[in-house]
PDB file of C-alpha atoms in Angstrom:
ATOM      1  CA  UNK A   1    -221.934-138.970  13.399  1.00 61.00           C
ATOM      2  CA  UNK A   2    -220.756-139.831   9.931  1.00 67.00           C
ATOM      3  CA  UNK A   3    -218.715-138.121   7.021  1.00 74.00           C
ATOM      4  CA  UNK A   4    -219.780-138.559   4.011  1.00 77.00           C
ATOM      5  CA  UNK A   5    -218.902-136.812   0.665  1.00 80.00           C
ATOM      6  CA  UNK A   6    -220.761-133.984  -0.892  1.00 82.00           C
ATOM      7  CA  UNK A   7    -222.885-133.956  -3.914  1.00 82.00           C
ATOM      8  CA  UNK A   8    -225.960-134.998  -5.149  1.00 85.00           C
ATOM      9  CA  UNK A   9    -228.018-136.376  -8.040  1.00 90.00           C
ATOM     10  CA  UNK A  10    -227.277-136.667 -11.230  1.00 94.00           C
ATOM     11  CA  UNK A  11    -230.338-135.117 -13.574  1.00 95.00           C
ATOM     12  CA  UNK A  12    -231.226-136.400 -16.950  1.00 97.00           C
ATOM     13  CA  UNK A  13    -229.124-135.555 -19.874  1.00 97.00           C
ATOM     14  CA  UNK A  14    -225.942-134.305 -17.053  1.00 97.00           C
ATOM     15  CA  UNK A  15    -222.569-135.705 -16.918  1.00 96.00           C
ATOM     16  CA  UNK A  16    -221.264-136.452 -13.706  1.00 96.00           C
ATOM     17  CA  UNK A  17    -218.838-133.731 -13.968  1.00 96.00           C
ATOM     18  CA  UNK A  18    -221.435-131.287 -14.925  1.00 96.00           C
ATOM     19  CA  UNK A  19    -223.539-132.514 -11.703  1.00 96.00           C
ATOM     20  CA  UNK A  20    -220.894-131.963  -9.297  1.00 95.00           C
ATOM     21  CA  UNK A  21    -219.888-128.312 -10.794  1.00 95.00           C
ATOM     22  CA  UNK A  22    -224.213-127.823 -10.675  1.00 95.00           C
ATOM     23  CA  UNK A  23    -224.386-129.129  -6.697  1.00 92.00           C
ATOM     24  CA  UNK A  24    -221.551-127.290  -5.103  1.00 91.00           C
ATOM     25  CA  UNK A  25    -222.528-123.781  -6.700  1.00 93.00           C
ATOM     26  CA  UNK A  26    -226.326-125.008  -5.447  1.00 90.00           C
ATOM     27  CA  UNK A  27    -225.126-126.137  -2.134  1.00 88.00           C
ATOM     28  CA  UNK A  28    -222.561-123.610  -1.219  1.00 87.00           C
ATOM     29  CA  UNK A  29    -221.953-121.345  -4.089  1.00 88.00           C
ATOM     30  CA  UNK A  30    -218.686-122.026  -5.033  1.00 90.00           C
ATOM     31  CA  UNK A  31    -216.508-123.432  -7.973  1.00 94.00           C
ATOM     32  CA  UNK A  32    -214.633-126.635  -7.511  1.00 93.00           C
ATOM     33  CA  UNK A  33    -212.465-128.190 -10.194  1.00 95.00           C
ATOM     34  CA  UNK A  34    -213.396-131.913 -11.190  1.00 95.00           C
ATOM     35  CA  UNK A  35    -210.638-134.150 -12.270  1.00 94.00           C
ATOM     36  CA  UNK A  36    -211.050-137.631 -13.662  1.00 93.00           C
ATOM     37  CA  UNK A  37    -213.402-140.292 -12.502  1.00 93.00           C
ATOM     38  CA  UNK A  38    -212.117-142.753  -9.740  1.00 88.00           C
ATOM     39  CA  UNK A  39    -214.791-144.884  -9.441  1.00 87.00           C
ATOM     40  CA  UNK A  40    -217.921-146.178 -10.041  1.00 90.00           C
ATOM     41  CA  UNK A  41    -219.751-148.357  -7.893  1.00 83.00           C
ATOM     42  CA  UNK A  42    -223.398-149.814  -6.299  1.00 89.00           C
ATOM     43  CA  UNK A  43    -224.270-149.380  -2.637  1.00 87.00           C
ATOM     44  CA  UNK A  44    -227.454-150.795  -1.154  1.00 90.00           C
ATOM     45  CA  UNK A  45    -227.717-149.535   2.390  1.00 87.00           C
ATOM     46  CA  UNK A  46    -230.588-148.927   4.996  1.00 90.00           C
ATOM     47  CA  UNK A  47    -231.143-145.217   6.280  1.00 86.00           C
ATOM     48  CA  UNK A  48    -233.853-144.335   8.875  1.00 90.00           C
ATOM     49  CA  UNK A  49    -235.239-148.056   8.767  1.00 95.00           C
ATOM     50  CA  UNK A  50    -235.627-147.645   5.396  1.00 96.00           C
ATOM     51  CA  UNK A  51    -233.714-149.478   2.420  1.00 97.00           C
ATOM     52  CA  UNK A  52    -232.073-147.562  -0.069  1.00 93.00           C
ATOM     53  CA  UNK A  53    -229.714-148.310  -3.201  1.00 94.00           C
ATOM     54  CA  UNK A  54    -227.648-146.300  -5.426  1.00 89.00           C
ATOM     55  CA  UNK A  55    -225.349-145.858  -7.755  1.00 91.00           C
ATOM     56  CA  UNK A  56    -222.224-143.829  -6.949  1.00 88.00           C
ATOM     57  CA  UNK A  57    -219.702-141.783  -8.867  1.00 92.00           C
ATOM     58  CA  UNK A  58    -216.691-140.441  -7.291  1.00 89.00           C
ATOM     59  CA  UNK A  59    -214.423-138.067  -8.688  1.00 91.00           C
ATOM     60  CA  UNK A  60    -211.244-136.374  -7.907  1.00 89.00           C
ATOM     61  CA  UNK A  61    -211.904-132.473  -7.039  1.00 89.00           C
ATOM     62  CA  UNK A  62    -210.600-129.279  -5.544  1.00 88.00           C
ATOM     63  CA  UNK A  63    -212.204-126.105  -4.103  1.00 87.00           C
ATOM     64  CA  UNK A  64    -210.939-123.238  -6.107  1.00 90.00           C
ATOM     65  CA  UNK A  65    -211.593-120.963  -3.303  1.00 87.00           C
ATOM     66  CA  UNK A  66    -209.501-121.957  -0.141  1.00 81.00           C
ATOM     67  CA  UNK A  67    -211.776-120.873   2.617  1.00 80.00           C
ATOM     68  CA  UNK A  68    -213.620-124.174   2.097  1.00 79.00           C
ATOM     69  CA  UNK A  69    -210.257-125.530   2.980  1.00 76.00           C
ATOM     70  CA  UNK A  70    -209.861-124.665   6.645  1.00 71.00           C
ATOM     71  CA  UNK A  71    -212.164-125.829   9.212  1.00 66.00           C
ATOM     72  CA  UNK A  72    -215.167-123.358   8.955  1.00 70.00           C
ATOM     73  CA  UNK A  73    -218.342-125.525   8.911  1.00 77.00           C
ATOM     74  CA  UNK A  74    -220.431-124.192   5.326  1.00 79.00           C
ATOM     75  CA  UNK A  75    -224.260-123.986   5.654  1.00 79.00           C
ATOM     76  CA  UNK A  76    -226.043-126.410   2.955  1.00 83.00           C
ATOM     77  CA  UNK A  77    -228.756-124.396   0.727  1.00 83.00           C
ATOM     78  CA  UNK A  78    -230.666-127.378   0.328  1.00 78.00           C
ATOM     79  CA  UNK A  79    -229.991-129.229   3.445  1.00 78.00           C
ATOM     80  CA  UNK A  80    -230.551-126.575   6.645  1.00 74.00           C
ATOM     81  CA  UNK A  81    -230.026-129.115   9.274  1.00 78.00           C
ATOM     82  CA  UNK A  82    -226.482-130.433   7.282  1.00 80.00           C
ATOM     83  CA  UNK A  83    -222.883-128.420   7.335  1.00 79.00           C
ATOM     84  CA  UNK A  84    -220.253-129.181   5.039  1.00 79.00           C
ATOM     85  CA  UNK A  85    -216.961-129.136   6.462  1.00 75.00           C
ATOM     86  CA  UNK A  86    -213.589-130.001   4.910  1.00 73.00           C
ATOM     87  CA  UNK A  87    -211.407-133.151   6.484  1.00 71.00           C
ATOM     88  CA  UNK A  88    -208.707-134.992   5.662  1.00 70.00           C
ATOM     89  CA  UNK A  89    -208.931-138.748   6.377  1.00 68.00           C
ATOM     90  CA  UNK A  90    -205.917-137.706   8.957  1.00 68.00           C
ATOM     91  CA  UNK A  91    -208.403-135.349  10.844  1.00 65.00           C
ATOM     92  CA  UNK A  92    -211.282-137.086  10.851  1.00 68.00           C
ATOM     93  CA  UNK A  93    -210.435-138.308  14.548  1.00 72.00           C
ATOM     94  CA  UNK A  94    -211.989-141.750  13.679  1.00 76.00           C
ATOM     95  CA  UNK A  95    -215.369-140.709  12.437  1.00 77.00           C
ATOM     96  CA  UNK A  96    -216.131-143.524   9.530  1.00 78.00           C
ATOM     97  CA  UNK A  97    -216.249-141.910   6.371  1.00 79.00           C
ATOM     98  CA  UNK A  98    -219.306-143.522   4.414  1.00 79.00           C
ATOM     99  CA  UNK A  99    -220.343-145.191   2.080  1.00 81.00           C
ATOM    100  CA  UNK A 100    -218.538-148.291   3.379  1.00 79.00           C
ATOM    101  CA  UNK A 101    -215.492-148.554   1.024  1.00 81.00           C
ATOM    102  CA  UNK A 102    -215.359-145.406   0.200  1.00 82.00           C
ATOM    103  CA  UNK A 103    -212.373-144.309   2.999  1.00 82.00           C
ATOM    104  CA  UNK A 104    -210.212-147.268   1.267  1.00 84.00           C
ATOM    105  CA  UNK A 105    -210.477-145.849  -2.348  1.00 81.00           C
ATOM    106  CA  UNK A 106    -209.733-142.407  -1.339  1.00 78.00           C
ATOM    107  CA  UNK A 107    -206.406-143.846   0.619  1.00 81.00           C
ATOM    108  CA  UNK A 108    -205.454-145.902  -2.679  1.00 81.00           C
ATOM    109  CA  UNK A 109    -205.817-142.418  -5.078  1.00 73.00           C
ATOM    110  CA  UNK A 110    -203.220-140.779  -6.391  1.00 67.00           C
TER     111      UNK A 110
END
């Protein structure tokens, strides 16, 4: 098992701000306020054997609508066999929270 943060692509001629308001009214229709850009970074990794690489963009953001807030697990629209499920980096009972690095910037934010 693995956290990692929700999201998705970014399509041509998007922001990353405009991606991230586009994927979580996709995913789980809902509105989130995105703050300012934390980081930027490249992550080559291997998933199901396979090798992968991309390029990440991580932003500071809030759910406007506090259900998502409590523990309910969220169904994924385009991802049947995923959940989304809020966690604090206190709560996550030791389940790594991926990509690797990713758990130390979100300690060092604001």
């Amino acid at each position: 098992m693995r956290h990692r943060p929700c999201g998705g692509g970014i399509e041509f001629g998007e922001t990353s701000r405009e991606a991230l308001h586009r994927e979580f009214a996709e995913e789980f229709d809902t509105v989130i306020d995105v703050g300012p850009r934390l980081a930027v970074w490249e992550n080559l990794f291997t998933f199901n054997d396979a090798p992968g690489h991309e390029w990440i963009v991580v932003h500071e953001a809030s759910f406007r609508d506090e259900r998502f807030l409590d523990d309910a697990r969220w169904p994924v629209a385009d991802a049947p066999t995923d959940v989304g499920v809020w966690r604090s980096l206190a709560g996550a009972h030791g389940i790594p929270l991926r990509p690797d690095g990713l758990e130390t910037l979100v300690r060092r934010a604001p």
